[in-house]
Amino acid sequence: MSTPHTHKSNRAPVGAVQCENTSLNLLKANDFVAKTIRDRMAAQSTLVINITSSAGSGKTTLMQATAARLKDTLSMAVLVGDLETERDAIRIREAGVPSLQIVTGGICHLEAQMVLQAMDHITLEGVDLLFIENVGNLVCPAAFDLGEDYRVTLIATTEGDDKPKKYPRMFLTSEVMLISKADLLPYVPFSVEAVVQDAREVNPDIHAITVSSTSGVGIDEWCEWLLERVREKKGSDESNDSVVFLSKQLGSM
Amino acid sequence: MHEVSLVNSIFRSIELEFPKQDVERVRGIFMRVGLLSNVEPVLMQSAFAAVIETESAFRQATLHVEVLPILVHCAECDKTSLVENYKFVCACGKPSNNIVQGTELLIHKVEFALDDD
Ligand SMILES: Nc1nc2c(ncn2[C@@H]2O[C@H](COP(=O)(O)OP(=O)(O)O)[C@@H](O)[C@H]2O)c(=O)[nH]1
Ligand SMILES: [Mg+2]
Ligand SMILES: [Zn+2]
């Protein structure tokens, strides 16, 4: 790995160099594909949510809990990114929702191109709500737009409550912060208040919900938020009957 | 964390932008990375050193990484201020996440050798 790169100094350019000022955005290709996804999902009024967190914060478990609550109310699907295995998609399918694993083969984040390719292998027609569970990592996924409508970041009560300051870009680009594993709050040194305050210093508009997929705390509020967003997304399409249906559901919650 | 794939996209972007004969003459690549891009200059240099081992066209190139601080613009007082400690607040005290600098991930200059050696 660490062979000295002497050739560089040996053959350093002598004489004049020519400079080209340019502006090559390294994320241009990703952003272009993300726009393709966004346009395609807008045309069929599918709400797209990108779920990010560190590894093990409870993303897949939340997908299972959300599926249990909403699968009879609306049509859901989940794309799930993972470094190597297919376990998460199996867990979500067992919860009764179509799910497809995107195995990144060691890449630490999902890119729009991977999502677009996966979309050819799952039926998205008539799907109201598409989740994309990102690879567990708060650094790299922050830079990659996947064509989502909203980015939701989980922070578990078992992690340090200093995450928003350590990974500001993720919190800056997220509309919602879910404080997960709330059932463990009595046992861990974690201050919900402090984490919300830190997150709001980075992103004053971030919406915070405290949830537990195991006890069910906050799952109503989370699902209500989702239904409201789905309704908004469909709102632009007046002819859609499910708008009325979803409004009724909301009223009853 | 994804420095190697970033180096690869630097090379692919340059190959797309410039004619093939110019690519061979690249000697300097100047990047600007915003503090929010999460790019670590030191890791970038090691990834660069590793990737040019197999990318012979870029063997003689040197990478320069400039990190840009985060600037936000406040709509209230129409001022731009520096964000320190990731506290997105304008000097006037109003919160602002209207970022005008700090998310960049771009190549702003490329240097070419004038004659082949
Ligand atoms: N106590 C508790 N454990 C949870 C909760 N949600 C997830 N877990 C556990 O946390 C671990 C990681 O969860 P998982 O959903 O796979 O995390 P992911 O890597 O973010 O998808 C598993 O052992 C889950 O059982 C929760 O709300 N409360
Ligand atoms: Mg998972
Ligand atoms: Zn101000």
Coordinates of C-alpha atoms and ligand atoms in Angstrom, one line a residue:
Chain A
M1 CA 0.0 0.0 0.0
S2 CA 2.6 2.6 1.1
T3 CA 5.2 2.6 -1.7
P4 CA 6.8 6.0 -1.8
H5 CA 5.6 8.0 -4.7
T6 CA 9.0 9.2 -5.8
H7 CA 8.1 9.2 -9.5
K8 CA 6.0 12.3 -8.9
S9 CA 9.0 14.5 -7.7
N10 CA 11.3 12.9 -10.3
R11 CA 9.1 13.8 -13.2
A12 CA 7.8 17.1 -11.9
P13 CA 6.8 19.2 -14.8
V14 CA 9.4 21.6 -15.9
G15 CA 8.5 24.8 -17.8
A16 CA 5.2 26.4 -18.2
V17 CA 1.8 25.0 -17.3
Q18 CA -1.5 25.9 -18.7
C19 CA -4.3 26.5 -16.3
E20 CA -8.0 25.8 -17.1
N21 CA -10.5 27.3 -14.7
T22 CA -13.4 25.1 -14.5
S23 CA -16.3 24.1 -12.3
L24 CA -16.8 20.4 -12.3
N25 CA -19.3 19.4 -9.6
L26 CA -18.5 15.9 -8.5
L27 CA -22.1 15.3 -7.5
K28 CA -23.5 16.4 -10.8
A29 CA -24.1 12.9 -12.1
N30 CA -25.8 11.8 -8.9
D31 CA -28.0 14.9 -8.8
F32 CA -29.0 14.3 -12.4
V33 CA -30.2 10.8 -11.6
A34 CA -31.9 12.0 -8.4
K35 CA -33.9 14.4 -10.5
T36 CA -35.0 11.6 -12.8
I37 CA -36.3 9.6 -9.8
R38 CA -38.0 12.7 -8.3
D39 CA -39.8 13.4 -11.6
R40 CA -40.8 9.8 -12.0
M41 CA -42.2 9.6 -8.5
A42 CA -43.9 13.0 -8.8
A43 CA -45.7 11.8 -11.9
Q44 CA -47.2 8.9 -10.0
S45 CA -47.7 10.8 -6.7
T46 CA -45.5 8.5 -4.7
L47 CA -44.1 10.0 -1.5
V48 CA -40.4 9.1 -1.1
I49 CA -38.7 9.1 2.3
N50 CA -34.9 8.5 2.7
I51 CA -34.2 7.0 6.1
T52 CA -30.7 7.5 7.5
S53 CA -28.9 6.7 10.8
S54 CA -25.8 5.1 12.2
A55 CA -25.7 1.3 12.0
G56 CA -28.2 -0.3 14.4
S57 CA -30.2 2.8 15.4
G58 CA -33.4 0.9 14.5
K59 CA -34.2 1.8 10.9
T60 CA -35.4 -1.7 9.8
T61 CA -37.3 -2.2 13.0
L62 CA -39.1 1.1 12.4
M63 CA -39.9 0.0 8.9
Q64 CA -41.5 -3.2 10.4
A65 CA -43.5 -1.1 12.9
T66 CA -44.6 1.4 10.3
A67 CA -45.6 -1.5 8.0
A68 CA -47.7 -3.1 10.7
R69 CA -49.5 0.2 11.3
L70 CA -50.0 1.5 7.8
K71 CA -50.0 -1.5 5.4
D72 CA -53.8 -1.7 5.3
T73 CA -54.2 2.0 4.9
L74 CA -51.9 2.7 2.0
S75 CA -49.7 0.9 -0.4
M76 CA -46.1 0.8 0.8
A77 CA -42.7 -0.4 -0.5
V78 CA -39.2 -0.4 1.0
L79 CA -35.8 -0.3 -0.8
V80 CA -33.1 -1.1 1.7
G81 CA -29.4 -0.6 1.3
D82 CA -26.9 -2.7 3.1
L83 CA -23.2 -3.4 2.7
E84 CA -23.4 -7.2 2.2
T85 CA -26.5 -9.0 3.3
E86 CA -30.2 -9.4 2.4
R87 CA -31.5 -9.8 5.9
D88 CA -33.3 -6.4 6.3
A89 CA -35.4 -6.9 3.1
I90 CA -36.5 -10.3 4.4
R91 CA -37.5 -8.8 7.8
I92 CA -39.6 -6.1 6.0
R93 CA -41.2 -8.6 3.6
E94 CA -42.2 -10.7 6.6
A95 CA -44.0 -7.6 7.9
G96 CA -46.2 -7.8 4.8
V97 CA -44.6 -5.1 2.6
P98 CA -42.8 -5.5 -0.7
S99 CA -39.1 -4.9 -0.1
L100 CA -35.9 -5.1 -2.2
Q101 CA -32.4 -5.2 -0.9
I102 CA -29.7 -3.0 -2.6
V103 CA -26.4 -4.7 -1.7
T104 CA -23.8 -2.0 -2.1
G105 CA -20.9 -4.4 -2.0
G106 CA -18.9 -2.3 0.5
I107 CA -19.9 1.1 -0.6
C108 CA -20.8 3.1 2.5
H109 CA -23.9 5.0 1.1
L110 CA -26.6 4.7 -1.5
E111 CA -26.3 6.6 -4.7
A112 CA -29.2 7.7 -6.9
Q113 CA -28.1 5.4 -9.7
M114 CA -28.4 2.3 -7.4
V115 CA -31.9 3.4 -6.4
L116 CA -32.9 4.0 -10.0
Q117 CA -31.7 0.5 -11.0
A118 CA -33.5 -1.1 -8.1
M119 CA -36.7 0.6 -9.2
D120 CA -36.8 -1.7 -12.2
H121 CA -37.0 -4.7 -10.0
I122 CA -39.9 -3.8 -7.7
T123 CA -43.5 -2.9 -8.6
L124 CA -44.0 0.8 -7.7
E125 CA -47.2 1.3 -9.6
G126 CA -49.9 2.5 -7.2
V127 CA -47.4 2.7 -4.3
D128 CA -48.3 5.7 -2.1
L129 CA -45.2 5.6 0.1
L130 CA -41.7 4.4 -0.8
F131 CA -39.1 4.2 1.9
I132 CA -35.4 4.0 1.1
E133 CA -33.5 2.7 4.1
N134 CA -29.9 4.0 3.6
V135 CA -26.7 2.3 4.6
G136 CA -26.0 2.8 8.3
N137 CA -23.7 5.8 8.4
L138 CA -24.2 9.4 9.2
V139 CA -21.4 10.8 7.0
C140 CA -21.5 9.8 3.4
P141 CA -25.2 9.4 2.8
A142 CA -25.6 13.1 3.7
A143 CA -24.1 14.2 0.4
F144 CA -26.2 11.9 -1.9
D145 CA -29.6 13.1 -3.0
L146 CA -31.7 10.0 -3.8
G147 CA -34.7 11.9 -5.3
E148 CA -36.5 11.8 -1.9
D149 CA -39.2 14.2 -0.8
Y150 CA -38.1 14.0 2.8
R151 CA -35.0 12.9 4.7
V152 CA -35.6 11.4 8.1
T153 CA -32.7 10.7 10.4
L154 CA -32.9 8.4 13.4
I155 CA -30.8 8.8 16.5
A156 CA -31.1 6.1 19.1
T157 CA -31.2 6.8 22.8
T158 CA -28.3 4.3 23.1
E159 CA -26.0 6.5 21.1
G160 CA -24.4 9.6 22.4
D161 CA -26.6 12.7 22.4
D162 CA -23.9 14.7 20.6
K163 CA -24.7 13.3 17.2
P164 CA -26.2 16.5 15.7
K165 CA -22.9 18.4 16.3
K166 CA -20.7 15.5 15.1
Y167 CA -22.6 15.0 11.9
P168 CA -24.1 18.4 11.1
R169 CA -24.7 17.9 7.4
M170 CA -27.0 15.0 8.0
F171 CA -29.1 17.0 10.5
L172 CA -29.0 20.0 8.3
T173 CA -30.4 18.1 5.3
S174 CA -33.0 16.2 7.3
E175 CA -36.6 17.4 7.7
V176 CA -37.3 15.0 10.6
M177 CA -35.2 13.7 13.4
L178 CA -36.6 10.6 15.1
I179 CA -35.3 9.8 18.5
S180 CA -35.6 6.1 18.5
K181 CA -35.5 3.4 21.2
A182 CA -37.4 5.7 23.6
D183 CA -38.3 2.7 25.7
L184 CA -34.7 2.6 26.9
L185 CA -34.7 6.3 28.1
P186 CA -34.9 5.3 31.8
Y187 CA -31.7 3.2 31.5
V188 CA -29.4 5.4 29.4
P189 CA -27.7 8.8 29.9
F190 CA -29.4 10.5 27.0
S191 CA -31.2 13.9 27.1
V192 CA -33.9 14.3 24.5
E193 CA -34.0 18.0 25.3
A194 CA -30.3 18.4 24.7
V195 CA -30.3 16.5 21.5
V196 CA -33.3 18.5 20.1
Q197 CA -31.6 21.8 21.1
D198 CA -28.3 20.8 19.4
A199 CA -30.2 19.7 16.3
R200 CA -32.0 23.0 16.1
E201 CA -28.8 24.9 16.3
V202 CA -27.8 23.1 13.2
N203 CA -31.2 23.1 11.6
P204 CA -33.8 25.4 13.2
D205 CA -36.6 23.8 11.1
I206 CA -36.0 20.2 12.0
H207 CA -39.1 18.4 13.3
A208 CA -38.4 16.0 16.2
I209 CA -40.5 12.9 17.2
T210 CA -39.6 10.5 20.0
V211 CA -40.4 6.9 19.1
S212 CA -40.0 3.3 20.2
S213 CA -40.7 0.6 17.7
T214 CA -40.9 -2.0 20.5
S215 CA -43.2 -0.2 22.9
G216 CA -45.1 1.7 20.2
V217 CA -44.5 5.1 21.8
G218 CA -44.7 7.9 19.2
I219 CA -45.5 5.5 16.4
D220 CA -49.0 7.2 16.0
E221 CA -47.4 10.6 15.7
W222 CA -44.9 9.3 13.2
C223 CA -47.5 7.6 11.1
E224 CA -49.8 10.7 11.3
W225 CA -46.9 12.8 10.0
L226 CA -46.4 10.3 7.1
L227 CA -50.1 10.2 6.2
E228 CA -50.2 14.0 6.2
R229 CA -47.2 14.1 3.8
V230 CA -48.8 11.4 1.5
R231 CA -52.0 13.4 1.5
E232 CA -50.1 16.5 0.5
K233 CA -48.3 14.6 -2.3
K234 CA -51.6 13.4 -3.7
G235 CA -53.1 16.8 -3.2
S236 CA -51.7 18.0 -6.4
D237 CA -53.7 15.2 -8.1
E238 CA -57.3 16.1 -7.5
S239 CA -58.8 13.0 -9.1
N240 CA -57.2 10.7 -6.6
D241 CA -59.8 9.0 -4.4
S242 CA -57.3 7.9 -1.8
V243 CA -56.9 11.6 -0.7
V244 CA -60.4 11.5 0.9
F245 CA -59.7 8.1 2.4
L246 CA -56.4 9.2 3.9
S247 CA -58.0 12.4 5.3
K248 CA -60.6 10.2 7.1
Q249 CA -57.8 8.0 8.5
L250 CA -56.0 11.0 9.8
G251 CA -59.1 12.3 11.5
S252 CA -59.6 9.1 13.3
M253 CA -56.1 8.9 14.7
Chain B
M1 CA -15.3 7.5 4.1
H2 CA -15.8 7.4 0.4
E3 CA -12.6 9.1 -0.6
V4 CA -11.7 6.4 -3.1
S5 CA -14.9 6.7 -5.0
L6 CA -14.5 10.5 -4.9
V7 CA -11.1 10.2 -6.5
N8 CA -12.6 8.0 -9.2
S9 CA -15.3 10.6 -9.9
I10 CA -12.6 13.3 -10.1
F11 CA -10.9 11.3 -12.8
R12 CA -14.1 10.5 -14.7
S13 CA -15.2 14.1 -14.5
I14 CA -11.9 15.3 -16.0
E15 CA -12.1 12.7 -18.7
L16 CA -15.6 13.8 -19.7
E17 CA -14.6 17.5 -19.6
F18 CA -11.3 17.5 -21.5
P19 CA -10.1 15.8 -24.7
K20 CA -8.1 12.6 -24.3
Q21 CA -4.7 14.1 -25.3
D22 CA -5.2 16.8 -22.6
V23 CA -6.0 14.2 -19.9
E24 CA -2.5 12.8 -20.3
R25 CA -1.0 16.2 -19.6
V26 CA -2.8 16.9 -16.3
R27 CA -0.4 18.0 -13.6
G28 CA -2.5 19.7 -11.0
I29 CA -6.1 19.2 -9.9
F30 CA -7.5 21.9 -7.6
M31 CA -10.5 21.0 -5.5
R32 CA -12.7 23.1 -3.4
V33 CA -14.5 21.2 -0.7
G34 CA -17.0 22.8 1.7
L35 CA -16.7 21.9 5.3
L36 CA -20.1 20.3 5.1
S37 CA -19.0 17.9 2.3
N38 CA -17.3 15.7 5.0
V39 CA -14.2 15.4 2.9
E40 CA -11.0 14.9 4.9
P41 CA -8.1 16.4 2.9
V42 CA -5.6 13.9 4.4
L43 CA -7.7 10.9 3.5
M44 CA -8.3 12.4 0.1
Q45 CA -4.5 12.5 -0.5
S46 CA -4.0 8.9 0.5
A47 CA -6.9 7.8 -1.6
F48 CA -5.4 9.8 -4.5
A49 CA -2.0 8.2 -4.1
A50 CA -3.6 4.7 -4.0
V51 CA -5.8 5.3 -7.1
I52 CA -3.1 6.8 -9.4
E53 CA -1.2 3.5 -9.0
T54 CA -3.7 2.0 -11.4
E55 CA -4.8 5.1 -13.3
S56 CA -1.7 5.7 -15.4
A57 CA -3.1 8.7 -17.2
F58 CA -3.0 10.7 -13.9
R59 CA 0.3 9.5 -12.5
Q60 CA 2.0 12.9 -12.8
A61 CA -0.9 14.8 -11.3
T62 CA -0.9 16.4 -7.9
L63 CA -4.1 17.0 -5.9
H64 CA -4.7 20.2 -4.1
V65 CA -7.6 20.4 -1.7
E66 CA -8.9 23.7 -0.3
V67 CA -11.5 23.5 2.4
L68 CA -14.1 26.2 2.4
P69 CA -15.8 27.4 5.7
I70 CA -19.5 27.5 6.0
L71 CA -21.2 30.8 5.3
V72 CA -24.9 31.5 5.8
H73 CA -26.9 34.4 4.5
C74 CA -29.5 36.1 6.7
A75 CA -32.6 37.3 4.9
E76 CA -33.5 39.5 7.9
C77 CA -30.4 41.7 7.8
D78 CA -29.1 40.8 4.3
K79 CA -25.7 39.9 5.7
T80 CA -23.5 36.9 5.2
S81 CA -21.8 35.4 8.2
L82 CA -19.4 32.6 9.1
V83 CA -20.8 29.5 10.8
E84 CA -18.6 28.4 13.8
N85 CA -19.1 25.2 15.7
Y86 CA -21.9 24.3 13.4
K87 CA -24.1 27.0 15.0
F88 CA -26.3 28.2 12.2
V89 CA -27.1 31.6 13.6
C90 CA -26.5 35.0 12.0
A91 CA -24.6 37.8 13.9
C92 CA -28.0 39.4 14.5
G93 CA -29.1 36.3 16.5
K94 CA -31.6 35.0 14.0
P95 CA -31.2 31.3 13.0
S96 CA -30.3 30.8 9.4
N97 CA -29.7 27.7 7.3
N98 CA -29.6 29.5 4.0
I99 CA -26.1 28.2 3.2
V100 CA -24.2 30.2 0.6
Q101 CA -20.9 28.3 1.0
G102 CA -19.8 25.1 2.6
T103 CA -21.4 22.3 0.6
E104 CA -19.1 22.5 -2.4
L105 CA -17.5 19.4 -3.9
L106 CA -15.9 20.6 -7.0
I107 CA -12.8 20.9 -9.2
H108 CA -12.2 24.6 -9.9
K109 CA -8.9 24.5 -11.8
V110 CA -6.9 22.0 -13.7
E111 CA -3.3 22.5 -14.7
F112 CA -1.8 20.9 -17.8
A113 CA 1.9 20.5 -18.9
L114 CA 2.5 22.5 -22.0
D115 CA 4.7 20.0 -23.8
D116 CA 4.9 16.2 -23.4
D117 CA 8.0 14.9 -21.6
Ligands
LIG1 N1 -35.2 -1.5 22.9 C1 -35.4 -1.2 21.6 N2 -34.6 -1.9 20.7 C2 -34.8 -1.6 19.4 C3 -35.8 -0.7 18.9 N3 -35.7 -0.6 17.6 C4 -34.7 -1.5 17.2 N4 -34.2 -2.1 18.3 C5 -33.1 -3.1 18.3 O1 -31.9 -2.4 17.8 C6 -31.2 -3.4 17.0 C7 -30.9 -2.8 15.6 O2 -32.1 -2.5 14.9 P1 -32.3 -2.4 13.3 O3 -33.7 -2.1 13.1 O4 -31.7 -3.7 12.7 O5 -31.3 -1.2 13.0 P2 -30.8 -0.6 11.6 O6 -29.4 -1.1 11.5 O7 -30.8 0.9 11.8 O8 -31.7 -1.1 10.6 C8 -32.0 -4.6 16.9 O9 -31.5 -5.5 17.8 C9 -33.4 -4.2 17.3 O10 -34.1 -5.2 17.9 C10 -36.6 0.0 19.9 O11 -37.4 0.8 19.7 N5 -36.3 -0.3 21.2
MG2 MG -31.3 -2.1 8.7
ZN3 ZN -29.2 38.5 10.5

